[in-house]
């Protein structure tokens, strides 16, 4: 079973940058797509970005386009999210997720089978 562990969250000033990472283990050869979601207090979990594991195709939420970059290191079984020009509204717990299945909607949380514990990202104003 795939296990995901996020790291790299923290406190950053608005306009700054932060990178979070997600290390996968436990049968990662089956991974097809990995994504980043976030959830702020009192709000629903929302899609941020996704990447196909083999091809490296990337997808972004409108809120992330032009500011965030998702990437993966295939050999290290690790996915990254580089966040630039951060805004207070980016404050949330960031979760990584993976799925071994093809064809799911990358922006839909139900498409993912495995989830990390989350890492807190706080953007101060």
Short mmCIF file of C-alpha atoms in Angstrom, two decimals:
data_model
loop_
_atom_site.label_atom_id
_atom_site.label_comp_id
_atom_site.label_asym_id
_atom_site.label_seq_id
_atom_site.Cartn_x
_atom_site.Cartn_y
_atom_site.Cartn_z
CA UNK A 1 0.00 0.00 0.00
CA UNK A 2 1.28 3.44 -0.91
CA UNK A 3 2.24 5.76 1.90
CA UNK A 4 2.68 9.49 1.39
CA UNK A 5 4.49 11.88 3.70
CA UNK A 6 4.46 15.63 3.11
CA UNK A 7 7.07 18.01 4.38
CA UNK A 8 8.27 21.56 3.91
CA UNK A 9 5.31 23.52 5.17
CA UNK A 10 5.78 26.56 7.31
CA UNK A 11 5.20 30.25 7.73
CA UNK A 12 5.97 32.65 4.92
CA UNK A 13 5.21 36.28 4.26
CA UNK A 14 2.85 37.24 1.46
CA UNK A 15 4.72 37.51 -1.80
CA UNK A 16 7.27 34.96 -0.72
CA UNK A 17 7.93 31.44 -1.87
CA UNK A 18 7.79 28.02 -0.32
CA UNK A 19 8.27 24.48 -1.54
CA UNK A 20 6.57 21.42 -0.17
CA UNK A 21 7.42 17.86 -0.98
CA UNK A 22 5.77 14.49 -0.75
CA UNK A 23 7.72 11.27 -0.46
CA UNK A 24 5.95 8.12 -1.54
CA UNK A 25 6.75 4.59 -0.47
CA UNK A 26 5.22 1.15 -0.32
CA UNK A 27 4.50 0.10 -3.88
CA UNK A 28 4.92 3.36 -5.72
CA UNK A 29 5.48 1.58 -9.02
CA UNK A 30 1.71 1.58 -9.42
CA UNK A 31 1.38 5.35 -9.23
CA UNK A 32 -0.28 6.95 -12.24
CA UNK A 33 -1.12 10.46 -11.08
CA UNK A 34 -0.10 12.47 -8.06
CA UNK A 35 -1.77 15.65 -6.98
CA UNK A 36 -1.75 18.39 -4.41
CA UNK A 37 -4.87 19.50 -2.62
CA UNK A 38 -5.37 22.00 0.15
CA UNK A 39 -7.91 22.59 2.86
CA UNK A 40 -8.39 25.74 4.87
CA UNK A 41 -10.30 25.78 8.18
CA UNK A 42 -14.03 25.63 7.59
CA UNK A 43 -13.63 25.04 3.88
CA UNK A 44 -13.74 22.04 1.62
CA UNK A 45 -10.66 20.40 0.23
CA UNK A 46 -9.73 21.89 -3.13
CA UNK A 47 -7.52 20.87 -5.99
CA UNK A 48 -4.24 22.68 -6.49
CA UNK A 49 -2.13 20.79 -9.02
CA UNK A 50 -1.53 17.35 -10.45
CA UNK A 51 1.10 15.55 -12.46
CA UNK A 52 1.07 12.32 -14.40
CA UNK A 53 3.76 10.06 -13.01
CA UNK A 54 5.17 8.62 -16.20
CA UNK A 55 4.69 11.46 -18.64
CA UNK A 56 5.07 14.43 -16.33
CA UNK A 57 2.04 16.24 -17.72
CA UNK A 58 0.93 18.94 -15.33
CA UNK A 59 -2.42 20.44 -14.46
CA UNK A 60 -3.23 23.42 -12.29
CA UNK A 61 -6.16 25.03 -10.61
CA UNK A 62 -6.85 28.55 -11.77
CA UNK A 63 -5.67 29.84 -8.41
CA UNK A 64 -2.30 28.16 -8.93
CA UNK A 65 -1.62 28.92 -12.58
CA UNK A 66 1.38 31.14 -13.07
CA UNK A 67 2.42 30.92 -9.43
CA UNK A 68 2.79 27.25 -8.51
CA UNK A 69 4.83 24.55 -10.17
CA UNK A 70 4.36 20.84 -9.62
CA UNK A 71 7.15 18.46 -10.47
CA UNK A 72 8.26 14.96 -9.68
CA UNK A 73 11.47 13.05 -9.28
CA UNK A 74 10.61 9.68 -10.69
CA UNK A 75 13.67 7.96 -9.26
CA UNK A 76 13.08 9.33 -5.77
CA UNK A 77 9.33 8.72 -5.76
CA UNK A 78 8.83 12.29 -4.70
CA UNK A 79 6.51 15.02 -5.88
CA UNK A 80 7.10 18.70 -5.24
CA UNK A 81 5.04 21.84 -5.23
CA UNK A 82 6.88 25.12 -5.62
CA UNK A 83 4.71 28.02 -4.56
CA UNK A 84 5.67 31.53 -5.58
CA UNK A 85 4.05 34.90 -4.91
CA UNK A 86 2.11 33.44 -2.06
CA UNK A 87 -1.05 35.10 -0.85
CA UNK A 88 -2.82 34.90 2.51
CA UNK A 89 -5.62 32.98 0.81
CA UNK A 90 -3.10 30.22 0.07
CA UNK A 91 -3.02 29.43 3.78
CA UNK A 92 -4.16 25.86 4.25
CA UNK A 93 -3.08 22.36 5.04
CA UNK A 94 -1.58 20.97 1.87
CA UNK A 95 -2.10 17.31 1.11
CA UNK A 96 -0.54 15.16 -1.53
CA UNK A 97 -2.43 12.31 -3.06
CA UNK A 98 -1.85 9.52 -5.53
CA UNK A 99 -3.86 7.07 -7.54
CA UNK A 100 -2.92 3.88 -9.38
CA UNK A 101 -5.85 4.25 -11.74
CA UNK A 102 -6.08 5.70 -15.21
CA UNK A 103 -8.71 8.06 -16.49
CA UNK A 104 -9.84 9.77 -13.35
CA UNK A 105 -10.45 13.49 -13.17
CA UNK A 106 -7.21 14.88 -11.81
CA UNK A 107 -8.97 17.78 -10.11
CA UNK A 108 -11.40 15.54 -8.22
CA UNK A 109 -10.37 14.31 -4.80
CA UNK A 110 -12.38 11.11 -5.24
CA UNK A 111 -10.02 10.13 -8.06
CA UNK A 112 -7.21 9.57 -5.57
CA UNK A 113 -6.76 6.50 -3.42
CA UNK A 114 -3.89 7.49 -1.14
CA UNK A 115 -3.35 10.61 0.92
CA UNK A 116 -0.64 12.06 3.06
CA UNK A 117 -1.12 13.54 6.50
CA UNK A 118 -0.81 17.10 5.28
CA UNK A 119 1.60 19.92 5.92
CA UNK A 120 0.57 23.36 7.14
CA UNK A 121 1.33 26.36 4.96
CA UNK A 122 0.62 29.72 6.52
CA UNK A 123 0.98 32.94 4.57
CA UNK A 124 1.03 36.07 6.68
CA UNK A 125 -0.09 39.47 5.50
#
